[in-house]
Short mmCIF file of C-alpha atoms in Angstrom, two decimals:
data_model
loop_
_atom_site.label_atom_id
_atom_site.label_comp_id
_atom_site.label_asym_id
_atom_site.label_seq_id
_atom_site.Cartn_x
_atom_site.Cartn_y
_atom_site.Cartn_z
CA UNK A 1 -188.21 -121.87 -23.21
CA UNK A 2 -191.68 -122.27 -23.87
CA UNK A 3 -193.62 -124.31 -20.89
CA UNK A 4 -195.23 -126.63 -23.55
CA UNK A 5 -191.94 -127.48 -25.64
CA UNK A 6 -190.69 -130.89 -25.98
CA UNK A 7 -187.72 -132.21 -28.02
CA UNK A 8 -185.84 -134.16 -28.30
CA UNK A 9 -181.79 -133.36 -29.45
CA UNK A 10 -178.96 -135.68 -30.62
CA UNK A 11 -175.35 -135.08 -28.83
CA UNK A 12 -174.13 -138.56 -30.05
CA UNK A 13 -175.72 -140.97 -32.25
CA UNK A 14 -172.73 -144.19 -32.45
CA UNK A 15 -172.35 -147.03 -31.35
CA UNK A 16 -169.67 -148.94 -29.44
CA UNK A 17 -166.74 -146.50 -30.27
CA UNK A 18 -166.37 -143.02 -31.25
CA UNK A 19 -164.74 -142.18 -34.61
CA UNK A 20 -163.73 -139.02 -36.25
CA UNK A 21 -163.22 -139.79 -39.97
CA UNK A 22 -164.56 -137.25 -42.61
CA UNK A 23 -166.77 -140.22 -44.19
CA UNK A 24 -168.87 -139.81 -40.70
CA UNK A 25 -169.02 -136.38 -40.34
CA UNK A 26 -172.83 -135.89 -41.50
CA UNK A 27 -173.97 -138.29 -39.06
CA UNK A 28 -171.64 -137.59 -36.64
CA UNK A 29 -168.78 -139.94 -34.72
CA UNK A 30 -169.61 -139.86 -31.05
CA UNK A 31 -171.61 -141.83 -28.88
CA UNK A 32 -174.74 -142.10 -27.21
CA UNK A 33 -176.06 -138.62 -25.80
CA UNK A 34 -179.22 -137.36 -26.02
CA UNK A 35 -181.07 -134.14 -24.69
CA UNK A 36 -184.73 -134.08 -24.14
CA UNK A 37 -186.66 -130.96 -23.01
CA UNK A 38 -189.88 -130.83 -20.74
CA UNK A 39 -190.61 -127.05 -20.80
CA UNK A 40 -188.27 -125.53 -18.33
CA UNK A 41 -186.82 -129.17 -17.71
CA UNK A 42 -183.97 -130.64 -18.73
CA UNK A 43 -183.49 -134.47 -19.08
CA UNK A 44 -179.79 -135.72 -20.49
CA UNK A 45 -179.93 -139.42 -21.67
CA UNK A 46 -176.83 -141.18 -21.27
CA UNK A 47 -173.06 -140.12 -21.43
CA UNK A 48 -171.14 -141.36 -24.31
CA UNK A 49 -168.42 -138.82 -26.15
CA UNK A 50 -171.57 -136.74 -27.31
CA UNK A 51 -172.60 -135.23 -23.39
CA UNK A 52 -169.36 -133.16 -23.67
CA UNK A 53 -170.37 -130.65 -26.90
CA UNK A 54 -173.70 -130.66 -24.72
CA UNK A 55 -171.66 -129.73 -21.85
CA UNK A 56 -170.01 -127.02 -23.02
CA UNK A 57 -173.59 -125.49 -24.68
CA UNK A 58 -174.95 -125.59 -20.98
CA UNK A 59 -171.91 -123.50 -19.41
CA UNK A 60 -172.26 -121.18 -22.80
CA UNK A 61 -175.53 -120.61 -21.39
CA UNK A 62 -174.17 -119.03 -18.61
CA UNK A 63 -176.78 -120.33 -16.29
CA UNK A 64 -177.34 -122.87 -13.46
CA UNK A 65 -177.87 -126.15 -14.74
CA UNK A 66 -180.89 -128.00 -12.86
CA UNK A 67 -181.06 -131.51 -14.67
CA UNK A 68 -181.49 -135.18 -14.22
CA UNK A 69 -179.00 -137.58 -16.19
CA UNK A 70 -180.71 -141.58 -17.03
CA UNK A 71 -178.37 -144.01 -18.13
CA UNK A 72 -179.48 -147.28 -20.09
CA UNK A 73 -176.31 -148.79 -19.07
CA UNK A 74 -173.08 -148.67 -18.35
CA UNK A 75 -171.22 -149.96 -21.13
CA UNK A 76 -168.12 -147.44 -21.69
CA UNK A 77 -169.51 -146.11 -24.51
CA UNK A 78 -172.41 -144.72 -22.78
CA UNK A 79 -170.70 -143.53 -19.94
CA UNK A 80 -167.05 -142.59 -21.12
CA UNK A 81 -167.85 -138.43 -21.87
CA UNK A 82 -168.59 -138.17 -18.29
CA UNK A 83 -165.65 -136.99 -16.98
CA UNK A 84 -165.41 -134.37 -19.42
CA UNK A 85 -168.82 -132.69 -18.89
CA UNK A 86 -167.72 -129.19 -17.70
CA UNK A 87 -171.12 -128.74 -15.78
CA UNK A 88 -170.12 -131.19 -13.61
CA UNK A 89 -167.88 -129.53 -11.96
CA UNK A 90 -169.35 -126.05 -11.72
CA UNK A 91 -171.06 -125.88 -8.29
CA UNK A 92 -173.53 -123.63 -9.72
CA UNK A 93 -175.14 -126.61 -11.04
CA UNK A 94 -177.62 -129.81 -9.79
CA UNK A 95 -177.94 -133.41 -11.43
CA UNK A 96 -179.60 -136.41 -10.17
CA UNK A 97 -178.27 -138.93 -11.73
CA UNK A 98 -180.32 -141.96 -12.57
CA UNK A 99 -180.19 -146.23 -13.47
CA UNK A 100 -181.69 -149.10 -13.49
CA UNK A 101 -179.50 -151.79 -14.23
CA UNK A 102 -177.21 -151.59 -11.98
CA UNK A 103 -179.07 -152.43 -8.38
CA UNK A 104 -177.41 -155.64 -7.99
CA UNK A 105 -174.03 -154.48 -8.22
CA UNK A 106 -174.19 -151.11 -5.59
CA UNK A 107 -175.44 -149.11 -7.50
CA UNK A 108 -175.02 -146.20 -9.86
CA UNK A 109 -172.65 -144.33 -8.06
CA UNK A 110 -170.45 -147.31 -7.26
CA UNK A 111 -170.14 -148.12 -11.26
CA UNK A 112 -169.18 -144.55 -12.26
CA UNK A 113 -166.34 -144.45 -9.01
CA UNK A 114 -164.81 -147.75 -10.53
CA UNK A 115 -164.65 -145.70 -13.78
CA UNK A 116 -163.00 -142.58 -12.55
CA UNK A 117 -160.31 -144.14 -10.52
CA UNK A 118 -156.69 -144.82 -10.88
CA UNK A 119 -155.28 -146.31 -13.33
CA UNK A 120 -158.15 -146.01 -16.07
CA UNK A 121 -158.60 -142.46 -14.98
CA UNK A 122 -156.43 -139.64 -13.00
CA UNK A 123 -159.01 -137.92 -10.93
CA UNK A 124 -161.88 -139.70 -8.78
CA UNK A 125 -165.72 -139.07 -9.05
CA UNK A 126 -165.53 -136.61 -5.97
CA UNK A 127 -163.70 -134.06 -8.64
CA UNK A 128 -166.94 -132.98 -9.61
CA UNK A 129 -167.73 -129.94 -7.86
CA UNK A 130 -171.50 -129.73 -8.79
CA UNK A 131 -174.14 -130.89 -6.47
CA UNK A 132 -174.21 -134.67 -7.55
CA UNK A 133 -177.21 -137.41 -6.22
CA UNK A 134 -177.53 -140.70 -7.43
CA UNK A 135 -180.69 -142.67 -7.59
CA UNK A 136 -181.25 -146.18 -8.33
CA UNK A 137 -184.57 -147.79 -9.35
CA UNK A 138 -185.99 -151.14 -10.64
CA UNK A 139 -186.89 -151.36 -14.12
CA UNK A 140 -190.36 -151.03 -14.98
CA UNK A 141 -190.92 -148.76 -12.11
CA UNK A 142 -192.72 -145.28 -13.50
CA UNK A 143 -190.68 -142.31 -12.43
CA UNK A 144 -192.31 -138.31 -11.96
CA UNK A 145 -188.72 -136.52 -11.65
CA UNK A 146 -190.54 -133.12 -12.12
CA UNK A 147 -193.99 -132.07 -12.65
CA UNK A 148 -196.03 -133.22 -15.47
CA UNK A 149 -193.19 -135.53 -16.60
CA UNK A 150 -193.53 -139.08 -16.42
CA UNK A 151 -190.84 -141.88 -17.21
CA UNK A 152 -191.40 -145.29 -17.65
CA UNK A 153 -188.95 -147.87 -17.91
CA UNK A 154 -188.47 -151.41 -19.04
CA UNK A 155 -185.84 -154.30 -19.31
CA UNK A 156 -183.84 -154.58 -22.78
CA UNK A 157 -182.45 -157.41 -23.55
CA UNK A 158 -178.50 -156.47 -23.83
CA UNK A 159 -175.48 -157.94 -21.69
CA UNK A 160 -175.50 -156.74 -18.34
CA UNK A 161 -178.61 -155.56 -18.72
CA UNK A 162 -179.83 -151.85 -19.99
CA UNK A 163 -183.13 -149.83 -19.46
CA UNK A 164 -185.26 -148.38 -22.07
CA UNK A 165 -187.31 -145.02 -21.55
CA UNK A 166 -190.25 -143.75 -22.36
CA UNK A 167 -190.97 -140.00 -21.55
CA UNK A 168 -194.78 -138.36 -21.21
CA UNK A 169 -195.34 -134.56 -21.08
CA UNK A 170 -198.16 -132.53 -22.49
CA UNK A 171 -200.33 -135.66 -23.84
CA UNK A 172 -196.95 -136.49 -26.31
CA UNK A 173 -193.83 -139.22 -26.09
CA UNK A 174 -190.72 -139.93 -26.74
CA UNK A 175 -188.75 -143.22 -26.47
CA UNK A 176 -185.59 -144.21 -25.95
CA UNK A 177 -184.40 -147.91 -26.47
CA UNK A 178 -180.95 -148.37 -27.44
CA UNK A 179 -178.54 -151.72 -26.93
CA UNK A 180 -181.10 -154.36 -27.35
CA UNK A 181 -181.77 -157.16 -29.40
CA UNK A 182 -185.17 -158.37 -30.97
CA UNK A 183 -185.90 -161.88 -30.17
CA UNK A 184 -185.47 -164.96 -33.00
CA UNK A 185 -189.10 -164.79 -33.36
CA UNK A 186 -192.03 -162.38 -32.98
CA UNK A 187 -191.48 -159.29 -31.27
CA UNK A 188 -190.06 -158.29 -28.09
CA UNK A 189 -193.38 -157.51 -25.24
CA UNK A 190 -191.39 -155.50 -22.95
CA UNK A 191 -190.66 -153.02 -25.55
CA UNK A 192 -193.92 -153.15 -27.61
CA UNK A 193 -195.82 -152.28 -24.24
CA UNK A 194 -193.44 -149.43 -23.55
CA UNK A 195 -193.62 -147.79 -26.63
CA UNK A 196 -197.45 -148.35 -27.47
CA UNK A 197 -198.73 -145.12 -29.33
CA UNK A 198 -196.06 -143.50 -28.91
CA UNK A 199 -194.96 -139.97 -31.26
CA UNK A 200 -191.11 -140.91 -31.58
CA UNK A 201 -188.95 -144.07 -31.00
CA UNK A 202 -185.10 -143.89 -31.15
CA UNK A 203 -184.32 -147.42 -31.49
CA UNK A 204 -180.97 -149.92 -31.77
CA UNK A 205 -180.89 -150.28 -35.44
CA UNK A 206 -176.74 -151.09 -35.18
CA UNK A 207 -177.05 -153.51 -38.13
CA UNK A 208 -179.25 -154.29 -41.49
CA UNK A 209 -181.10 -157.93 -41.18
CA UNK A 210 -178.35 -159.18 -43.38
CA UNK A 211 -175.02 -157.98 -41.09
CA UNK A 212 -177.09 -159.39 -37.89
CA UNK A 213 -176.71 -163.04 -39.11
CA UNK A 214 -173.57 -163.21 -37.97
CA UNK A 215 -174.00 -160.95 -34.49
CA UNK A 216 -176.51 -162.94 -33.24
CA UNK A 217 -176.31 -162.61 -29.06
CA UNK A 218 -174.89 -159.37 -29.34
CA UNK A 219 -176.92 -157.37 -27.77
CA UNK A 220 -177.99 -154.71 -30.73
CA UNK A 221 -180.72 -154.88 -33.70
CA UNK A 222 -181.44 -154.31 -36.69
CA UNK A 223 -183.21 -150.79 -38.34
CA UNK A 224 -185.56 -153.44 -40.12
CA UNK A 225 -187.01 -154.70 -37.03
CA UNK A 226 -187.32 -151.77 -35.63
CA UNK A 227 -189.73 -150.38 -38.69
CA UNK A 228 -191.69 -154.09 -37.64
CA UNK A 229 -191.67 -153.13 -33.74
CA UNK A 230 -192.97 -149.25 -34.46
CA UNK A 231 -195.37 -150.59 -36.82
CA UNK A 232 -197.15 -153.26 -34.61
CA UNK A 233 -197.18 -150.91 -31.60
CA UNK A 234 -198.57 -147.98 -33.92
CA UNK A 235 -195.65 -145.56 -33.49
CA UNK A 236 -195.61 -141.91 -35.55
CA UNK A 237 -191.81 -141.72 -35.74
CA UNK A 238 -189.00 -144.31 -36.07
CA UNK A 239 -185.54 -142.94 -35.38
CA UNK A 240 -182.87 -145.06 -36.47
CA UNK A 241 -179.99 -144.90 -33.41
CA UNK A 242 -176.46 -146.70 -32.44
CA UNK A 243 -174.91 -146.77 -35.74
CA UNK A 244 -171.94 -149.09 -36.28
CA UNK A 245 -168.88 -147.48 -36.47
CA UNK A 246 -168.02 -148.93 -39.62
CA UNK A 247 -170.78 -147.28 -41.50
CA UNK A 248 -169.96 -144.39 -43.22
CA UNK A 249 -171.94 -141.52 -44.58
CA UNK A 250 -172.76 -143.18 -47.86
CA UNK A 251 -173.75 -146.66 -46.09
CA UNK A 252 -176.48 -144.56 -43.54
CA UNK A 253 -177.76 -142.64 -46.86
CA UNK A 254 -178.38 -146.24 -48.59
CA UNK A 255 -180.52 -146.90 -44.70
CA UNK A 256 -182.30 -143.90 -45.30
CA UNK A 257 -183.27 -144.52 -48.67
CA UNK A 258 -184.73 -147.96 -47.58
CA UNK A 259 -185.88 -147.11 -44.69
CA UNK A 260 -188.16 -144.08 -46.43
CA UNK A 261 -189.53 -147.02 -48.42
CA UNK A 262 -190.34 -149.39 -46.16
CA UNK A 263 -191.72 -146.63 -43.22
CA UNK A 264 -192.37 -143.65 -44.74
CA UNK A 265 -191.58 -140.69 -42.52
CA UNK A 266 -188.91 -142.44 -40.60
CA UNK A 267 -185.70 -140.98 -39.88
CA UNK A 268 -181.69 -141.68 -39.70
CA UNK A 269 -180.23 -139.82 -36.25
CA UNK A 270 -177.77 -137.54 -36.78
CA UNK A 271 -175.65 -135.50 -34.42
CA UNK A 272 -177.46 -132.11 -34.31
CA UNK A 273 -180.64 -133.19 -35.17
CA UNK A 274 -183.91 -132.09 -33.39
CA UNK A 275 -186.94 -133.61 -33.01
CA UNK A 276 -190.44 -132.34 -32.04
CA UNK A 277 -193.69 -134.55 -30.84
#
């Protein structure tokens, strides 16, 4: 691993649910997981279905796993392929484990102990035999969780609240801002500030301007305001992220088309799929 490389790689691209029909299969069915790499550091973004083929290319690796894990939230679909992250419980390997939505409520490590406990799941958090730390922050608060790697965060607007991401290393920067909705009018400052010049922006495009009439207070957006947002805040790359479960390969083609049109040079997340500064 070179000391200067930085990607980004896409575990899980859905939304809401994972599904495993062949009309998904080039995009890919599970959810939100995401791998970015700092050099010799390793950053995993949330912890839908996607984090456990990531898990098992870790162990594959044969190596101790140093990393830091950064939830948005903690909506099941971001959090549900935890339990079946084989690094986790390899005590061989480190992870910090990161949020900032959840500081009212006891924190990060409270959330994920109501999820792994009897009846929704067999075995409690303390199964994990990895050497597990969990760190809670306030959003907007800019995080160095290695050296010459800076995070900042920001407020989305989602129920219960979620975190967007923005990560610097080597002059370059990625974003991550999934489960949000624009506002009725104009554009949303938190998020324009955040991702200001930035070289790539995975966004919440869940729906098409015309399916969001009717979702309205849902907490997702549309891939056509995201092209708007990355275009008023001057970004290189728009990723389109979060995609419904009800669109199949053929619909996300059609959003590709379009979206080449209307952005040139933006891009439709698929499972798989790396992405370079």
């Amino acid at each position: 691993m070179g000391v200067d490389e930085f990607y980004v790689r896409f575990w899980g691209v859905r939304g809401s649910i994972a599904v495993g029909s062949p009309e998904v299969m080039r995009y890919g069915g599970n959810t939100s997981a995401l791998e970015i790499r700092c050099g010799s550091h390793l950053f995993l973004f949330d912890a839908g279905t996607g984090i456990r083929a990531l898990g098992i290319a870790l162990q594959q690796a044969q190596a101790p796993v140093d990393a830091d894990l950064f939830f948005t939230h903690t909506h099941y679909d971001h959090v549900c392929g935890l339990p079946h992250f084989c690094p986790a419980f390899d005590p061989r390997n480190t992870f910090r484990i990161h949020a900032g939505h959840v500081t009212e409520v006891d924190g990060i490590k409270s959330v994920l102990k109501q999820m792994m406990c009897s009846p929704l799941f067999p075995v409690p958090l303390e199964i994990f035999q990895a050497n597990l730390s969990f760190h809670d922050f306030r959003q907007g608060e800019v995080l160095h969780p290695k050296p010459g790697v800076t995070i900042r965060t920001g407020p989305l607007s989602h129920p219960d609240l979620a975190t967007g991401y923005r990560v610097d290393y080597g002059g370059k920067s990625i974003c991550y801002l999934t489960d949000t909705e624009h506002p009725a009018e104009g554009l949303d400052q938190n998020i324009l500030d955040l991702v200001h010049g930035a070289d790539i922006v995975i966004y919440d495009s869940m729906y098409t301007d015309e399916e969001y009439a009717c979702r309205k207070g849902w907490g997702h957006s549309t891939w056509q305001a995201g092209a708007k947002l990355c275009d008023a805040a001057g970004v290189k790359t728009f990723v389109v992220f979060h995609h419904d479960p009800e669109h199949d390969d053929a619909f996300m083609d059609r959003v590709a088309a379009e979206l080449e049109v209307a952005r040139p040079g933006s891009v439709v997340a698929r499972e798989g799929m790396i992405l370079r500064p």
